[in-house]
Amino acid sequence: MIITTVKELREYLDLQRRSGKTIGFVPTMGFLHEGHLSLIRRAKAENDIVVVSDFVNPTQFGPNEDFESYPRDIRRDEELATGAGADLIFYPSVEEIYPRGSSTFVEVTGDITRILCGASRPTHFKGVTTVVTILFNIVQPQKAYFGQKDAQQAAVLMKMVADLHMNIELVVCPIVREPDGLAMSSRNTYLSPEERAQAIILNRALLEAKAAFETGEDDVEQLTRLITGKISEAPLASIDYVSIYAYPSLEPTETVKGKALAAVAVRFGKTRLIDNIILEK
Amino acid sequence: MIITTVKELREYLDLQRRSGKTIGFVPTMGFLHEGHLSLIRRAKAENDIVVVSDFVNPTQFGPNEDFESYPRDIRRDEELATGAGADLIFYPSVEEIYPRGSSTFVEVTGDITRILCGASRPTHFKGVTTVVTILFNIVQPQKAYFGQKDAQQAAVLMKMVADLHMNIELVVCPIVREPDGLAMSSRNTYLSPEERAQAIILNRALLEAKAAFETGEDDVEQLTRLITGKISEAPLASIDYVSIYAYPSLEPTETVKGKALAAVAVRFGKTRLIDNIILEK
């Protein structure tokens, strides 16, 4: 079932809530892949009703990013989401979410939104935290599900939920990968066959760093150099960042103590891919 | 009953909600007066359970404002609020609301937060919208009550609630005045007897403007001059602003068409008082 208006969605969910049903929420930008479906399955296992939102949010794209070309296919999304256990797809227009334009913002400030993807996408997380707040206010779920692939997004949203005392539990689920190791992403569809073949270098490089870490290398500079060197072997790869931060605080560290997040962003032509791995003693 | 922790408040309110009770919320900074009590009475008339928060929010005060000296008296507040119909007073510490400091913000941007009080208090409304969001997330009321005395605050919060699709109805209640016309305010307690006597000039000036408007004067510049002239008759008064905007949009206007808000902020010594009146054809 597809619902496109806030009013209809609220009426439906109020009815469910009144009969004691719990609500799980999976916010997506659509063009669903196995990564999203894993979130929906998890949500269905833990809640009575699962709402999937399918909304390409303009405010989290920068002026020269891929908002217009971002892939969309609502019929396919409906089939996939329903197959995975979604009870309804919330598919609003931009005007439904921002009827008066966009002048109220929710922002997590500090290094957590300035490092990694925040460096090259300075307004991205402000767009994400604002739209997630809006969607939370509309759906009012008990639990919401996000992928570890967007590790920084998950950390930023965890902070937002804690700081604003939102009464919602965030569940962060593991990265789902293609058989050759490429992390699933709606943006993989942009890759030419040659780029697609080389894109596996992200996961390979992260796995090599993990192996080196597990055999004793805990120096962040050395590990970063190892990942950078490996990715540079792919001639079409252009590195945006290779970074290692303490996890989940995302604070800078010189050696890996406890848990750390090794994260990369790499461009192949016009396509920007991200991936990450947790290093843990 | 006074509750000081988020956890206890949530437990109590969840119980009420589960038995079908509706929740009305009156956020205050304490030191309650008849203005607050009118909000509590209205809330009690319209909801099963009334929660009053009593929290002097540091983030809405500027560096040279009166956060430290703001009057506080929780025992008196408890008695007054309970007498007016409050079921419980939420009285958290600053650490309870901001356990990790303050780095996530909710902000309404644009002229609506830059005009009037926003001009001399540039971070004030950002503090207000953030703390009100936090309190809304903790209390999760159906309705929340604010005074028309803080007309700009009410307009900003209305915009925030609409833009972020918060599932809460805001109720704005009329200004309550002392017998001589001075708008009730916790800050009136700062006034020396001489300042207190002269402070009635705010209401007098606004009433004169209203009378002039009702006998045909609709030019904003003329009405503004009239108010400014009248307030200047009080030797201890130092005007921060005298402004008239279309209401409720708070957009600039040269003549009063439909509804307008005439608003003033005036200092008496270190005390800054605000007042306003609606002009309506």
XYZ file of C-alpha atoms in Angstrom, chain B residues 15-234:
220
model
C 0.964 5.000 32.195
C -1.484 7.876 31.726
C -1.400 7.583 27.948
C -2.003 3.837 28.098
C -5.186 4.459 30.064
C -6.336 6.826 27.325
C -5.630 10.130 29.063
C -4.847 13.229 27.012
C -1.876 15.376 28.011
C -1.718 19.170 28.001
C 1.617 20.910 28.488
C 2.513 24.351 29.826
C 6.243 25.081 29.454
C 7.428 27.847 31.806
C 10.609 29.264 33.273
C 8.959 29.230 36.690
C 8.299 32.082 39.104
C 4.696 31.673 38.108
C 2.251 34.551 37.931
C -1.382 34.916 36.927
C -0.376 34.759 33.238
C 1.031 31.238 33.655
C -1.902 30.216 35.823
C -4.348 31.230 33.091
C -2.489 28.846 30.742
C -2.627 26.028 33.297
C -6.375 26.547 33.873
C -7.019 26.517 30.145
C -4.885 23.356 29.762
C -6.789 21.647 32.592
C -10.103 22.509 30.960
C -8.986 20.895 27.686
C -6.904 17.868 28.794
C -7.011 15.035 31.343
C -3.462 15.529 32.601
C -1.591 18.843 32.784
C 2.212 18.917 32.921
C 3.905 22.208 33.797
C 7.635 22.415 33.155
C 9.627 24.754 35.355
C 13.025 25.171 33.705
C 15.137 28.301 33.343
C 16.747 27.397 30.029
C 20.325 28.725 29.841
C 20.581 28.481 26.036
C 17.953 31.153 25.404
C 19.822 33.788 27.425
C 22.575 35.883 25.839
C 25.976 36.197 27.564
C 25.075 39.495 29.286
C 21.472 38.657 30.087
C 19.802 37.670 33.347
C 20.149 33.856 33.404
C 21.844 33.821 36.825
C 19.554 36.366 38.434
C 16.297 35.122 36.875
C 13.893 34.677 39.817
C 13.294 31.105 41.017
C 10.967 29.661 43.676
C 9.990 26.039 43.086
C 7.951 25.594 46.292
C 5.785 28.593 45.515
C 5.514 27.445 41.863
C 4.370 23.976 42.935
C 1.656 25.423 45.129
C 0.418 27.872 42.514
C 0.532 25.392 39.618
C -1.205 22.659 41.578
C -3.831 25.153 42.700
C -4.517 26.051 39.069
C -4.920 22.404 38.057
C -1.443 21.091 37.213
C -1.054 17.352 37.818
C 2.697 17.527 37.949
C 5.604 19.908 37.739
C 8.602 18.807 35.676
C 11.573 20.501 37.332
C 14.755 19.166 35.713
C 18.331 20.309 36.277
C 20.289 21.819 33.394
C 22.309 18.552 33.259
C 19.120 16.514 32.934
C 18.103 18.433 29.808
C 21.614 18.886 28.340
C 23.618 15.895 29.677
C 26.193 16.182 26.894
C 26.212 19.969 26.713
C 24.453 21.701 23.888
C 25.419 20.887 20.296
C 22.165 19.942 18.560
C 19.905 22.844 17.658
C 16.482 23.467 16.203
C 16.384 26.778 14.390
C 13.705 28.732 12.571
C 15.579 30.924 10.103
C 14.496 34.054 8.240
C 13.142 37.444 9.257
C 10.675 35.945 11.733
C 13.566 35.349 14.184
C 15.604 38.424 13.177
C 13.041 41.185 13.756
C 11.716 42.490 17.109
C 13.414 40.641 19.995
C 15.623 38.746 17.519
C 17.489 41.944 16.686
C 18.869 42.551 20.181
C 18.794 38.855 21.227
C 20.318 37.069 18.195
C 20.554 33.557 19.737
C 17.392 33.750 21.864
C 14.892 32.032 19.573
C 17.330 29.259 18.646
C 17.525 28.491 22.378
C 13.741 28.620 22.683
C 12.964 26.388 19.693
C 15.601 23.866 20.803
C 14.401 23.596 24.393
C 10.735 23.516 23.391
C 11.500 20.657 20.972
C 13.313 18.797 23.765
C 10.430 19.354 26.184
C 7.872 18.331 23.542
C 9.858 15.131 22.918
C 9.932 14.364 26.629
C 6.290 15.185 27.422
C 4.729 14.274 24.040
C 1.561 16.269 24.730
C -1.481 16.613 22.457
C -1.657 20.351 23.163
C 0.807 22.950 24.436
C -0.046 26.396 25.823
C 1.812 29.672 25.311
C 1.040 33.285 26.129
C 0.321 35.997 23.581
C 2.600 38.253 25.631
C 5.522 36.542 23.872
C 3.802 37.068 20.520
C 6.944 36.576 18.450
C 7.846 33.418 20.372
C 4.361 32.056 19.669
C 4.700 32.881 15.950
C 8.163 31.256 15.774
C 6.936 28.126 17.577
C 3.876 27.905 15.308
C 6.226 27.952 12.333
C 8.518 25.350 13.913
C 5.624 22.999 14.676
C 4.228 23.383 11.144
C 7.595 23.073 9.349
C 8.758 20.040 11.343
C 5.274 18.419 11.197
C 5.162 18.076 14.979
C 1.959 16.328 16.004
C 1.082 18.936 18.644
C -1.542 21.671 18.742
C -0.280 25.034 20.015
C -2.789 27.120 21.927
C -1.961 30.812 22.324
C -3.733 32.506 25.250
C -4.439 36.215 25.903
C -2.087 38.485 27.857
C -2.933 38.739 31.564
C -2.365 42.175 33.091
C -2.016 43.769 36.528
C -4.998 45.976 37.513
C -3.130 49.048 36.205
C -2.481 47.409 32.831
C 1.138 46.231 33.169
C 1.529 42.874 31.414
C 2.358 40.127 33.919
C 5.986 39.001 33.752
C 8.372 37.228 36.097
C 10.783 40.060 35.300
C 8.428 42.685 36.808
C 9.929 41.640 40.135
C 13.195 43.344 39.108
C 11.544 46.790 38.905
C 12.151 49.450 41.554
C 8.937 51.127 42.835
C 9.639 54.121 40.602
C 10.284 51.935 37.530
C 7.199 49.885 38.314
C 5.056 53.025 38.389
C 6.380 54.186 35.031
C 6.206 50.731 33.404
C 2.456 51.104 32.829
C 3.400 53.412 29.949
C 3.867 50.358 27.647
C 0.224 49.339 27.865
C -0.973 52.967 27.819
C 0.982 53.674 24.621
C -0.327 50.517 22.929
C -3.914 51.375 23.928
C -3.525 54.882 22.499
C -2.294 53.405 19.224
C -5.265 51.047 19.184
C -7.646 53.957 19.773
C -5.993 55.969 16.993
C -6.208 52.959 14.686
C -9.874 52.455 15.492
C -10.621 56.078 14.642
C -8.957 55.798 11.227
C -5.158 55.974 11.522
C -3.732 52.957 9.667
C -0.312 54.298 8.703
C 2.370 52.173 10.380
C 4.883 55.011 10.559
C 2.361 57.361 12.237
C 1.219 54.673 14.698
C 4.820 53.794 15.526
C 5.607 57.465 16.143
C 2.580 57.771 18.398
C 3.681 54.807 20.549
C 7.311 55.976 20.667
C 6.227 59.475 21.685
C 3.979 58.217 24.450
C 6.614 55.831 25.917
C 9.202 58.625 25.834
C 7.050 60.521 28.344
C 8.327 58.083 30.989
